PDB file of C-alpha atoms and ligand atoms in Angstrom:
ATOM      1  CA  UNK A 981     101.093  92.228  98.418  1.00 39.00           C
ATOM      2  CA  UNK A 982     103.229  95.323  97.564  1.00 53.00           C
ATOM      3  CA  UNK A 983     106.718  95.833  98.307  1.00 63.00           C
ATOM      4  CA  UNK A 984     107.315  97.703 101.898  1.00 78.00           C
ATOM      5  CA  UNK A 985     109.272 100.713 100.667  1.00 92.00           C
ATOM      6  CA  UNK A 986     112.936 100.863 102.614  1.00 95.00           C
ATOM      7  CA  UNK A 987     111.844 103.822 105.098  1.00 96.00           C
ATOM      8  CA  UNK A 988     108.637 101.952 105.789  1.00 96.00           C
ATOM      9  CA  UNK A 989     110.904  98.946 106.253  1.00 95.00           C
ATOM     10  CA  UNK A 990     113.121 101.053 108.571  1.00 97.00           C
ATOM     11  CA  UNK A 991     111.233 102.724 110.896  1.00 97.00           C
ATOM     12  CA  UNK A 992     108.512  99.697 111.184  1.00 97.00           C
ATOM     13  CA  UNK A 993     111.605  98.050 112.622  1.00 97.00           C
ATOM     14  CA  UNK A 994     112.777 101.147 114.679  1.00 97.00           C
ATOM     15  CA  UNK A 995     109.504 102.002 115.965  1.00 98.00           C
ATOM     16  CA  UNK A 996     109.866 100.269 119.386  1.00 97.00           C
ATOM     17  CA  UNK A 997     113.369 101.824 119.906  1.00 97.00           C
ATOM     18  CA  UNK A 998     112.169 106.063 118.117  1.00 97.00           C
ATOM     19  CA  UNK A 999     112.013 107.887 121.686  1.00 96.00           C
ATOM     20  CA  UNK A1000     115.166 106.925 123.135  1.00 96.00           C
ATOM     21  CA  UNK A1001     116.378 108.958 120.429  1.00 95.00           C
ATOM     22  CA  UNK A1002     117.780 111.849 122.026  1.00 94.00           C
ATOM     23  CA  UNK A1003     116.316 114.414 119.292  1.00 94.00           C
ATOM     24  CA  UNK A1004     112.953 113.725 120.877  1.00 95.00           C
ATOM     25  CA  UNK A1005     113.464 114.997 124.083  1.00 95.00           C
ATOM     26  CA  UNK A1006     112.038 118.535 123.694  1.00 96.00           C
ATOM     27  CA  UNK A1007     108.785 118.122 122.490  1.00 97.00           C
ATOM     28  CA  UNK A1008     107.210 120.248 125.188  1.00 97.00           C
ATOM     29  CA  UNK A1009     109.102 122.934 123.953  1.00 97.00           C
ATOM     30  CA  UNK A1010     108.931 122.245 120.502  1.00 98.00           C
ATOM     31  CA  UNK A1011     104.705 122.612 120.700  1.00 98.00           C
ATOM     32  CA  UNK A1012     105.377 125.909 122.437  1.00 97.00           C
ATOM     33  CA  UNK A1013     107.291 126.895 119.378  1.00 98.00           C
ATOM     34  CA  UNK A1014     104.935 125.764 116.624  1.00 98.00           C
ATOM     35  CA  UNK A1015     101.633 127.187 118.398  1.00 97.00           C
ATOM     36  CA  UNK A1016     103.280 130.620 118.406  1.00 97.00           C
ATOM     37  CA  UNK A1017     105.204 130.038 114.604  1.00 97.00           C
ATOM     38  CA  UNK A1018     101.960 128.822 113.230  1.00 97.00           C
ATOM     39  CA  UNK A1019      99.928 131.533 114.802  1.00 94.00           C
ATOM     40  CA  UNK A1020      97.156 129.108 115.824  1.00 94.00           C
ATOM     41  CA  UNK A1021      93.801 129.889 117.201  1.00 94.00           C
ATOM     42  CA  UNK A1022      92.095 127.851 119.989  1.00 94.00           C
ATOM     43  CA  UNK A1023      90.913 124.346 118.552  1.00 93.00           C
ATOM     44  CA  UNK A1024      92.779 125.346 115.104  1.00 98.00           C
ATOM     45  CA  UNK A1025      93.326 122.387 112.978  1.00 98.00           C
ATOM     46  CA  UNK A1026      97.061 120.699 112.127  1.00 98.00           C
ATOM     47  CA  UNK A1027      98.509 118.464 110.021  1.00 98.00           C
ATOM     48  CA  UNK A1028     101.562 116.675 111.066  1.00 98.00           C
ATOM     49  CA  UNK A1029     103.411 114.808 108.005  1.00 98.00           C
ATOM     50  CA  UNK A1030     105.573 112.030 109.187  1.00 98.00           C
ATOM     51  CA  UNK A1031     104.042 112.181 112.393  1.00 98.00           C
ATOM     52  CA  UNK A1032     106.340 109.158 113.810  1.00 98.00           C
ATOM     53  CA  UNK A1033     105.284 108.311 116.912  1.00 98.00           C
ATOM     54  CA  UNK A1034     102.914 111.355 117.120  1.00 98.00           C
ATOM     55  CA  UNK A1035     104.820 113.203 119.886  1.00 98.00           C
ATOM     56  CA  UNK A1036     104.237 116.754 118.003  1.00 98.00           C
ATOM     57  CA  UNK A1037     100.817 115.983 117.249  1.00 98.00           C
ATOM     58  CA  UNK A1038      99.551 114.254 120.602  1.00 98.00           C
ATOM     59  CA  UNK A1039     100.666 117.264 122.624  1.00 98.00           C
ATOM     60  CA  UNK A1040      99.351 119.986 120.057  1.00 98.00           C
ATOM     61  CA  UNK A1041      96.010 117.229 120.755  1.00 98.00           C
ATOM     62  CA  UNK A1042      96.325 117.972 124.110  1.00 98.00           C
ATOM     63  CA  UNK A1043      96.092 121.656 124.232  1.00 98.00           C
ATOM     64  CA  UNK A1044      92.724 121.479 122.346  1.00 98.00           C
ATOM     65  CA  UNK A1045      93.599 121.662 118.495  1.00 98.00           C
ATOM     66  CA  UNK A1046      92.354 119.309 115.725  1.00 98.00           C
ATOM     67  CA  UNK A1047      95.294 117.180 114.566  1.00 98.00           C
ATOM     68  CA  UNK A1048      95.661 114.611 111.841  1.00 98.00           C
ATOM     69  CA  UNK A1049      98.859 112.395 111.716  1.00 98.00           C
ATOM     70  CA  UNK A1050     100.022 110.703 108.727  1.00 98.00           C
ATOM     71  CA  UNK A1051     102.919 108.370 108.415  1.00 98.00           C
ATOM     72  CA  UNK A1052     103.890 105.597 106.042  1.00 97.00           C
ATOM     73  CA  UNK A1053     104.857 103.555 108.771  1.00 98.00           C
ATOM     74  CA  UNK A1054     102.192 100.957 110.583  1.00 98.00           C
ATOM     75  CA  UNK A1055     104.703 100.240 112.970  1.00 98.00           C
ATOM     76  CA  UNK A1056     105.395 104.053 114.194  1.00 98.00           C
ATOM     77  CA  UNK A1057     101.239 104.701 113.739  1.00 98.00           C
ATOM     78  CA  UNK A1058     100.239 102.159 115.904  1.00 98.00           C
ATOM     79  CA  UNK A1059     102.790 103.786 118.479  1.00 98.00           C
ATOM     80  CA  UNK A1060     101.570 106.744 117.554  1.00 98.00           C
ATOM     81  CA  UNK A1061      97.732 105.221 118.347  1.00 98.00           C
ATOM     82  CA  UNK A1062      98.752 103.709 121.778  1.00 98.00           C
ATOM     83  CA  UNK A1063     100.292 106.432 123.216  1.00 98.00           C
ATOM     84  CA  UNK A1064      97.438 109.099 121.883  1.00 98.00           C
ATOM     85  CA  UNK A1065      94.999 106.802 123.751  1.00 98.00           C
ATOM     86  CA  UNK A1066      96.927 107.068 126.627  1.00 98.00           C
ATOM     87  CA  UNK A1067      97.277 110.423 126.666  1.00 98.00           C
ATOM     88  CA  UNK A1068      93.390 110.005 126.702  1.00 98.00           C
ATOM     89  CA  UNK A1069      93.818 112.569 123.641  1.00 98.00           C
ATOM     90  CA  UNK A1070      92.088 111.937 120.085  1.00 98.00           C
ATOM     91  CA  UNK A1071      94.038 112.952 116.876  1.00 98.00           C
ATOM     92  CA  UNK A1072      92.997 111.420 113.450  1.00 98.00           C
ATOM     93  CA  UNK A1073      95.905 109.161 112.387  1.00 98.00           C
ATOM     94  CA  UNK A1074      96.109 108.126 108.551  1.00 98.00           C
ATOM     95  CA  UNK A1075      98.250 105.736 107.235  1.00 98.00           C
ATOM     96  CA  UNK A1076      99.789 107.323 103.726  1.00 97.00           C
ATOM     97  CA  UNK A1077     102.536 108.397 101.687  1.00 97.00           C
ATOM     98  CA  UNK A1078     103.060 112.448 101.891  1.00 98.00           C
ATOM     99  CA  UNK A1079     104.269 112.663  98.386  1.00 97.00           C
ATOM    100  CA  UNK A1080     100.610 111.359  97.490  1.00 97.00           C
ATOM    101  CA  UNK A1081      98.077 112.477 100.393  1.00 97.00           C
ATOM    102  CA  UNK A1082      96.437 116.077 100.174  1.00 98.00           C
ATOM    103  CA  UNK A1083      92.802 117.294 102.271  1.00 97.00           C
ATOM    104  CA  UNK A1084      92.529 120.676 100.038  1.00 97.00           C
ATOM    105  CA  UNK A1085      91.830 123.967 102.047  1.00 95.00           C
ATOM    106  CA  UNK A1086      91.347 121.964 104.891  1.00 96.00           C
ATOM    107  CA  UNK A1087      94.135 122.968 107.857  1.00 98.00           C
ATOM    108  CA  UNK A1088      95.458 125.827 109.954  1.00 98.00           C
ATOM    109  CA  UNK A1089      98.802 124.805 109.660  1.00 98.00           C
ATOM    110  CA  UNK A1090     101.101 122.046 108.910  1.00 98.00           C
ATOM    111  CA  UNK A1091     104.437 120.705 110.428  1.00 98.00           C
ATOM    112  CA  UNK A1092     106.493 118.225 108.817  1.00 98.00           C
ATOM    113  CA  UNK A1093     109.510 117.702 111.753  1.00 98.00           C
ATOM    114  CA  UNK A1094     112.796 115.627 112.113  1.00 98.00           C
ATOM    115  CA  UNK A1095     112.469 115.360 108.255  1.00 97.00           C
ATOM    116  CA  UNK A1096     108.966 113.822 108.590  1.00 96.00           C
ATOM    117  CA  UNK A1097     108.594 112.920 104.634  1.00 96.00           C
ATOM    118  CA  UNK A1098     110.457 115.493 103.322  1.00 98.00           C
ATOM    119  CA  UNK A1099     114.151 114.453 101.572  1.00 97.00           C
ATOM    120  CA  UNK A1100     113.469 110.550 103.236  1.00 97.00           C
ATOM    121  CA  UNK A1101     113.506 109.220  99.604  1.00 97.00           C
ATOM    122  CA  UNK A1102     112.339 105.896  98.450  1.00 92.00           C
ATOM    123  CA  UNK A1103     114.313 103.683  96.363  1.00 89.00           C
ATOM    124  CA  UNK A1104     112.336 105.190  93.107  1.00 91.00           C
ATOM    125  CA  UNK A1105     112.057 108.509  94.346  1.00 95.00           C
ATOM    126  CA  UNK A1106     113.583 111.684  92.044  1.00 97.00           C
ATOM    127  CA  UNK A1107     115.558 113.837  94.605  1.00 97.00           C
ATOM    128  CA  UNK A1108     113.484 116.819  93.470  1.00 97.00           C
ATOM    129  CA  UNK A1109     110.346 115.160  92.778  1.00 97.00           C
ATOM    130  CA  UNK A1110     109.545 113.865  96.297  1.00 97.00           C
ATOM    131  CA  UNK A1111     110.423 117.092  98.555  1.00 98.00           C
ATOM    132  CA  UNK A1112     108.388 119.243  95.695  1.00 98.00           C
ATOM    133  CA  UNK A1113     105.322 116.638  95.797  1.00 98.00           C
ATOM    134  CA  UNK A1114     105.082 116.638  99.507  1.00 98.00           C
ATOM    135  CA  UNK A1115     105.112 120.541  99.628  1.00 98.00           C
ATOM    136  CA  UNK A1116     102.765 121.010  97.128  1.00 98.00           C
ATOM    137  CA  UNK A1117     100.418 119.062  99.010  1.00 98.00           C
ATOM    138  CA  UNK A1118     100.885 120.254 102.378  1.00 98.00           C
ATOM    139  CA  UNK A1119     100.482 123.484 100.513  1.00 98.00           C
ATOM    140  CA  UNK A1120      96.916 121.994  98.898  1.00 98.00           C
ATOM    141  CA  UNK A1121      95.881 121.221 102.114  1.00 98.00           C
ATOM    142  CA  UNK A1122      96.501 124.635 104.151  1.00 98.00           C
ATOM    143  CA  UNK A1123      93.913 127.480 104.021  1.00 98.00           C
ATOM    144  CA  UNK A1124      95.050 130.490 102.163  1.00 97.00           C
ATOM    145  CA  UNK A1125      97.828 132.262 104.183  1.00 97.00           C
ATOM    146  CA  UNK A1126      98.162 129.270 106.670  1.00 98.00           C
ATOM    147  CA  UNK A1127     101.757 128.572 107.635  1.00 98.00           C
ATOM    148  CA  UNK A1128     103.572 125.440 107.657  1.00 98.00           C
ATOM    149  CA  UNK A1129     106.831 124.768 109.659  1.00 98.00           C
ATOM    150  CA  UNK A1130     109.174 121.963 108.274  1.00 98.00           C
ATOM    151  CA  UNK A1131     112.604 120.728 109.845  1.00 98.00           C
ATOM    152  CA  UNK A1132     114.922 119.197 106.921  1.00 98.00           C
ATOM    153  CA  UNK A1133     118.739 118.183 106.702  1.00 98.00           C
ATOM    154  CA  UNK A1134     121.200 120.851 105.742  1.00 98.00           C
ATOM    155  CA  UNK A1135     122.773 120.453 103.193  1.00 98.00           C
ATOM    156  CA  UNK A1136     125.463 122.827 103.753  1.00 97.00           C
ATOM    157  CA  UNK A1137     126.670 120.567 106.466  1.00 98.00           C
ATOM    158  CA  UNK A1138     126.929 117.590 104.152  1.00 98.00           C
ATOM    159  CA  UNK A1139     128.926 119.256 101.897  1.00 98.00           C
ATOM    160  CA  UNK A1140     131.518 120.267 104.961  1.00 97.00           C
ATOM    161  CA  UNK A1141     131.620 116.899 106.423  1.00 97.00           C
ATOM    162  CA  UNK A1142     131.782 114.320 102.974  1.00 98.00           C
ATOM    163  CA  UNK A1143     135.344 114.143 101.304  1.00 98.00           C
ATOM    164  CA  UNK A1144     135.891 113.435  97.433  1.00 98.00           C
ATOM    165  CA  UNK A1145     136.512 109.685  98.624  1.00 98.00           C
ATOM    166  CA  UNK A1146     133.043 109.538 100.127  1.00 98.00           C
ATOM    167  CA  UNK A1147     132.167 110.889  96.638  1.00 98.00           C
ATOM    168  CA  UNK A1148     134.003 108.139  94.842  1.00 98.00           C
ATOM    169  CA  UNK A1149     132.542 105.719  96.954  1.00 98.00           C
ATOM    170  CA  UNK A1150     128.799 106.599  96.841  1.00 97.00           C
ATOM    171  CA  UNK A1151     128.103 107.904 100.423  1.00 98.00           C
ATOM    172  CA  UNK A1152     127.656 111.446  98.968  1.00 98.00           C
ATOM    173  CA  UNK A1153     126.290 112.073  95.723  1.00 98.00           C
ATOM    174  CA  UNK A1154     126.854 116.321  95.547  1.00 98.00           C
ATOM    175  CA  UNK A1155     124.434 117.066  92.423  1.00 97.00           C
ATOM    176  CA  UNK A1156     121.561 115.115  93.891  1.00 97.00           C
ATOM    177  CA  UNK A1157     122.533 116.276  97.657  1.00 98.00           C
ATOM    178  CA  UNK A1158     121.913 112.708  98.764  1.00 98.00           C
ATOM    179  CA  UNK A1159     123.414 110.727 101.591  1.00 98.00           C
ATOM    180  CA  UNK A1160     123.544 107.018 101.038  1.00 97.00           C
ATOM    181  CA  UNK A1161     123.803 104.747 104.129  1.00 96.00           C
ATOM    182  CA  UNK A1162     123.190 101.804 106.096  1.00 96.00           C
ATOM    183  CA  UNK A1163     121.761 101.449 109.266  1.00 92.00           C
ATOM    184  CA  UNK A1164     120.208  98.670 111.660  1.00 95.00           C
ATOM    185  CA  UNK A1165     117.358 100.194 112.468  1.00 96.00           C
ATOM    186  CA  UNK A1166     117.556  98.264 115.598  1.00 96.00           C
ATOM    187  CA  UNK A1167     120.057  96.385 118.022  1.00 95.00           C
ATOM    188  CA  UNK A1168     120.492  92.937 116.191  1.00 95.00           C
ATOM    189  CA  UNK A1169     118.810  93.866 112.993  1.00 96.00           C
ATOM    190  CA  UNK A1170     120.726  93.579 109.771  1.00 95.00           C
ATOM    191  CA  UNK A1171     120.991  96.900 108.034  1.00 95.00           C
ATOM    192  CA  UNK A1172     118.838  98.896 105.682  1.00 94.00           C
ATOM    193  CA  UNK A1173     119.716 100.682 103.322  1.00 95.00           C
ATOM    194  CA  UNK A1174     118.436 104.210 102.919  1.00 96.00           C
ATOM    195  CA  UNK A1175     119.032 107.518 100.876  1.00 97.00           C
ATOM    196  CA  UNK A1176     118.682 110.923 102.982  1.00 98.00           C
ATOM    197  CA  UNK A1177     118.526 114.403 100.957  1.00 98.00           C
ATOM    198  CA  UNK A1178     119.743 117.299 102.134  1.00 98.00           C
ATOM    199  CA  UNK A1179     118.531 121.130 100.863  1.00 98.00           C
ATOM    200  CA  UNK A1180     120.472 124.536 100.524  1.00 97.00           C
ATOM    201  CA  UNK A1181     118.417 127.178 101.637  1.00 97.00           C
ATOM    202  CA  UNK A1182     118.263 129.137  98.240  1.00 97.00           C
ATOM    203  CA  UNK A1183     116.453 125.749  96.864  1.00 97.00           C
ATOM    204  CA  UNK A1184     114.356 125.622  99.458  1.00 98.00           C
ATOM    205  CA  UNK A1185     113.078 129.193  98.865  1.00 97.00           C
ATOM    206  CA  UNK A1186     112.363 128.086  95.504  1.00 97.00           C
ATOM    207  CA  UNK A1187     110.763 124.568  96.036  1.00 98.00           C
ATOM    208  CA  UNK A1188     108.339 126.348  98.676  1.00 98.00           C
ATOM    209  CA  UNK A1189     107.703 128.867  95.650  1.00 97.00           C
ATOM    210  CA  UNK A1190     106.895 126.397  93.297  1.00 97.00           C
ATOM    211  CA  UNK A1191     104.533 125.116  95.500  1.00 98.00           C
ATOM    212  CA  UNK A1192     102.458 128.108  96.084  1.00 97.00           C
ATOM    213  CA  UNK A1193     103.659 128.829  99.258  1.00 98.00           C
ATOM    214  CA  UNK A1194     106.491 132.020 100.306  1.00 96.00           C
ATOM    215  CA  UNK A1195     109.231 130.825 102.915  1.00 91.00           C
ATOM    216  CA  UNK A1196     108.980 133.487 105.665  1.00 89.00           C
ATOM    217  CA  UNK A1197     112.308 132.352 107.559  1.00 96.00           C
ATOM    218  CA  UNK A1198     114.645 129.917 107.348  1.00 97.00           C
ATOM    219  CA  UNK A1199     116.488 129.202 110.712  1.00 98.00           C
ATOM    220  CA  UNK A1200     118.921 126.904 112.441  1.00 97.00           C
ATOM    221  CA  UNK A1201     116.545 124.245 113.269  1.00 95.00           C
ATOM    222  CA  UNK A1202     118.147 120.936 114.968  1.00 95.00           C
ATOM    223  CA  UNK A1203     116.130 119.100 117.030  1.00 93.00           C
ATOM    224  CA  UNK A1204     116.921 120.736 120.397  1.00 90.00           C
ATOM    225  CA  UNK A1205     118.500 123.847 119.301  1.00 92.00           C
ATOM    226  CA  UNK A1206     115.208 125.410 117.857  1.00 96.00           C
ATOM    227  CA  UNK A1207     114.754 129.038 117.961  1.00 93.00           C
ATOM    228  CA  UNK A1208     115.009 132.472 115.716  1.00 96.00           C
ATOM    229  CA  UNK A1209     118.089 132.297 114.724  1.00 95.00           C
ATOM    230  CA  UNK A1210     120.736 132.083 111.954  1.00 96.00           C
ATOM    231  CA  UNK A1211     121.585 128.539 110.336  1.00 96.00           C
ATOM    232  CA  UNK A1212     125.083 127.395 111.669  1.00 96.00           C
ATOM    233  CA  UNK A1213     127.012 125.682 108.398  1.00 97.00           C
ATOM    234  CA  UNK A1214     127.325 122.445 110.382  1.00 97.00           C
ATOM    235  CA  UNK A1215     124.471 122.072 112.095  1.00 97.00           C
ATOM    236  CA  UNK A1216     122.472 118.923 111.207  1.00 97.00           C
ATOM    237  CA  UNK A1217     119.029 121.268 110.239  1.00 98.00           C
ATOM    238  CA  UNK A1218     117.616 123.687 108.672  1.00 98.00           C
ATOM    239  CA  UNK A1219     113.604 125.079 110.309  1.00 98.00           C
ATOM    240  CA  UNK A1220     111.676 126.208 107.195  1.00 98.00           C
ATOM    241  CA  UNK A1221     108.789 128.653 107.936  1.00 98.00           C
ATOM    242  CA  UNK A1222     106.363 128.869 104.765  1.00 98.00           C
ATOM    243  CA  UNK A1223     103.092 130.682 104.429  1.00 98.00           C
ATOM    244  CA  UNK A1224     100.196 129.831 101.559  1.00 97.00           C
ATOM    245  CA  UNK A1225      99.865 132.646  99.529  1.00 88.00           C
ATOM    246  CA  UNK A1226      96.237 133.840  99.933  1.00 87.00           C
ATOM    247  CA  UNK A1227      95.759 132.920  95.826  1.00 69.00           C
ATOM    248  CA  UNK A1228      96.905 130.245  93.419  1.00 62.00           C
ATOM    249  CA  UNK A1229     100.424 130.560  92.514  1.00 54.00           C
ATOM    250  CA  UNK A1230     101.361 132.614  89.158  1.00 52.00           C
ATOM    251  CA  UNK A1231     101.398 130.825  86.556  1.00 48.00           C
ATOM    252  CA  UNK A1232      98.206 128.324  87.274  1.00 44.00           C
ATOM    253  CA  UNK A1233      96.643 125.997  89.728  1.00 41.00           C
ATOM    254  CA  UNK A1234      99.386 123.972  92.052  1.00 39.00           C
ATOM    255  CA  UNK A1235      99.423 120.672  92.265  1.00 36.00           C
TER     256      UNK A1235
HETATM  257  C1  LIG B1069     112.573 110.844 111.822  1.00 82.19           C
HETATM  258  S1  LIG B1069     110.884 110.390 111.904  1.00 82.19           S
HETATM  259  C2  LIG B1069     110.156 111.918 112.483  1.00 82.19           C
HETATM  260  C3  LIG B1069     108.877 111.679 113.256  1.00 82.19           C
HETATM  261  C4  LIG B1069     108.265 112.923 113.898  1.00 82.19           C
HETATM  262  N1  LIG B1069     107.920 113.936 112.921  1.00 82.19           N
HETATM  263  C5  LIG B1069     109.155 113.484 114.961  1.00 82.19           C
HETATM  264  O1  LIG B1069     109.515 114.672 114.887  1.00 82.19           O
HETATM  265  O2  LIG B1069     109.480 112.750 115.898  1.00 82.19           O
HETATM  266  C6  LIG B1069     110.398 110.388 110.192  1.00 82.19           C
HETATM  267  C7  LIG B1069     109.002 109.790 109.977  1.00 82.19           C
HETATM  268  O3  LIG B1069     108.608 110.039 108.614  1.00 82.19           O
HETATM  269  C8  LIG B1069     107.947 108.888 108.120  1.00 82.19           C
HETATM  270  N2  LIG B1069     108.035 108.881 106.643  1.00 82.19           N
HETATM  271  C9  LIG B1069     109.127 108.661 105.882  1.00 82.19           C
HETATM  272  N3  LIG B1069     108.815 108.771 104.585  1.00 82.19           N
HETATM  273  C10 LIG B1069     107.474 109.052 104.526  1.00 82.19           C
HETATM  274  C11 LIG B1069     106.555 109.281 103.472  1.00 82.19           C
HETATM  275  N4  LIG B1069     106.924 109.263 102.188  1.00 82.19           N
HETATM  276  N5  LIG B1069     105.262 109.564 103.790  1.00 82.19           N
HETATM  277  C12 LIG B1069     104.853 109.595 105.086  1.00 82.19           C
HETATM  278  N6  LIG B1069     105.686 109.381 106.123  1.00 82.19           N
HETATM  279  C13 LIG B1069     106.980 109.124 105.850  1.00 82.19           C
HETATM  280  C14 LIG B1069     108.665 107.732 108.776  1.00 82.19           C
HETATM  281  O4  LIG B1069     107.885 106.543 108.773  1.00 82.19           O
HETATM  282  C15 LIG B1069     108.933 108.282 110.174  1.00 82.19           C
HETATM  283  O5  LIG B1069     107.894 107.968 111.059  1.00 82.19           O
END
């Protein structure tokens, strides 16, 4: 059997407990949002990386578009599965890394939200590597000129709220821009152990480059506080607004 990797670990565990999170509380709004961001067309398909519990993609389900879910977790898919069947809604759920699961040319548009993937890294996972591999293939899976909408942790904020002596104790590591914690992912759980990434928004111009994509804005984007505006230093994210570019990217073929 292979190794559960520590967020699979995590949010298997956390699954039962994910929507009494307060983040999730404005996912009404938040589908309002992406269906006008993404510029969708009636029954227009969507991928949702890191779909958790599938809250994004059982209400973009519900308003008629053709939505695929992937998450690593079993344990926030088969959430995910009950509460899509409830809904009485169908959306194709897969059960997959993002750094390694691509459907070339084959979506509308693409959200990746609360992190989804993007910056959770795995216990082998290069800091720069994993965010880069999971835009290149949401990137490889869009139509040309599709847009993708991503909300990721600001790093900016990190850098305001970890001391030197978080430094010296390995909370914070600044070149990576990684968080190192511990959390019980549930009440009475002992606690995991998990390293969070957080992004400037000059790199993240540049990673969405080098994946073949252009940002088109880059907004204040913590769950609850979405809308067009400019990033506040401390806030917790950063919204990410990419489009394919209608060709491969200079330079050759993306990955
Ligand atoms: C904070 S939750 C966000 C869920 C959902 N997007 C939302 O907005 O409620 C992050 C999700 O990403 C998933 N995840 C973490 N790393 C992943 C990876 N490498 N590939 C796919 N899913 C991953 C987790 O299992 C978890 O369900």
């Amino acid at each position: 059997m292979t190794e559960r990797g520590v967020w699979e670990e995590f949010f298997d565990a956390h699954a039962p407990v994910y929507e009494e999170n307060v983040f999730t509380r404005n996912t009404l709004a938040e589908a309002d949002f992406l269906v006008e961001e993404l510029s969708l067309q009636p029954e227009a398909s969507i991928l949702d990386v890191g779909c958790g519990t599938g809250r994004h993609a059982i209400e973009l389900a519900r308003r008629g578009y053709a939505v695929t879910g992937i998450d690593l977790s079993s344990g926030m898919l088969s959430r995910a599965e009950a509460a899509a069947a409830a809904a009485g809604v169908n959306v194709h759920w897969v059960r997959a890394d993002a750094t390694r699961f691509a459907l070339p040319g084959a979506y509308d548009g693409a959200i990746c939200l609360c992190e989804g993937a993007f910056g959770l890294l795995g216990r082998a996972d290069d800091p720069i590597e994993q965010p880069l591999s999971i835009l290149r293939n949401i990137s490889r899976s869009l139509k040309p000129m599709a847009k993708a909408v991503l909300t990721v942790l600001n790093g900016a904020a990190m850098f305001r709220k970890f001391t030197n002596a978080d430094v010296a104790e390995g909370r914070f590591d600044p070149l990576a821009l990684v968080e190192s914690s511990e959390y019980p992912p549930r009440e009475g759980l002992p606690p995991v152990g998990v390293r969070e990434r957080g992004f400037v928004p000059t790199e993240l111009r540049l990673l969405v480059r080098l994946a073949g994509m252009s940002a088109v804005s880059l907004w204040g984007g913590t769950a609850g506080n979405w809308g067009r505006r400019a990033l506040d230093l401390d806030e917790i994210e950063i919204m990410v607004v990419a489009r394919k570019a209608s060709g491969p990217p200079a330079g050759g073929e993306s990955r």
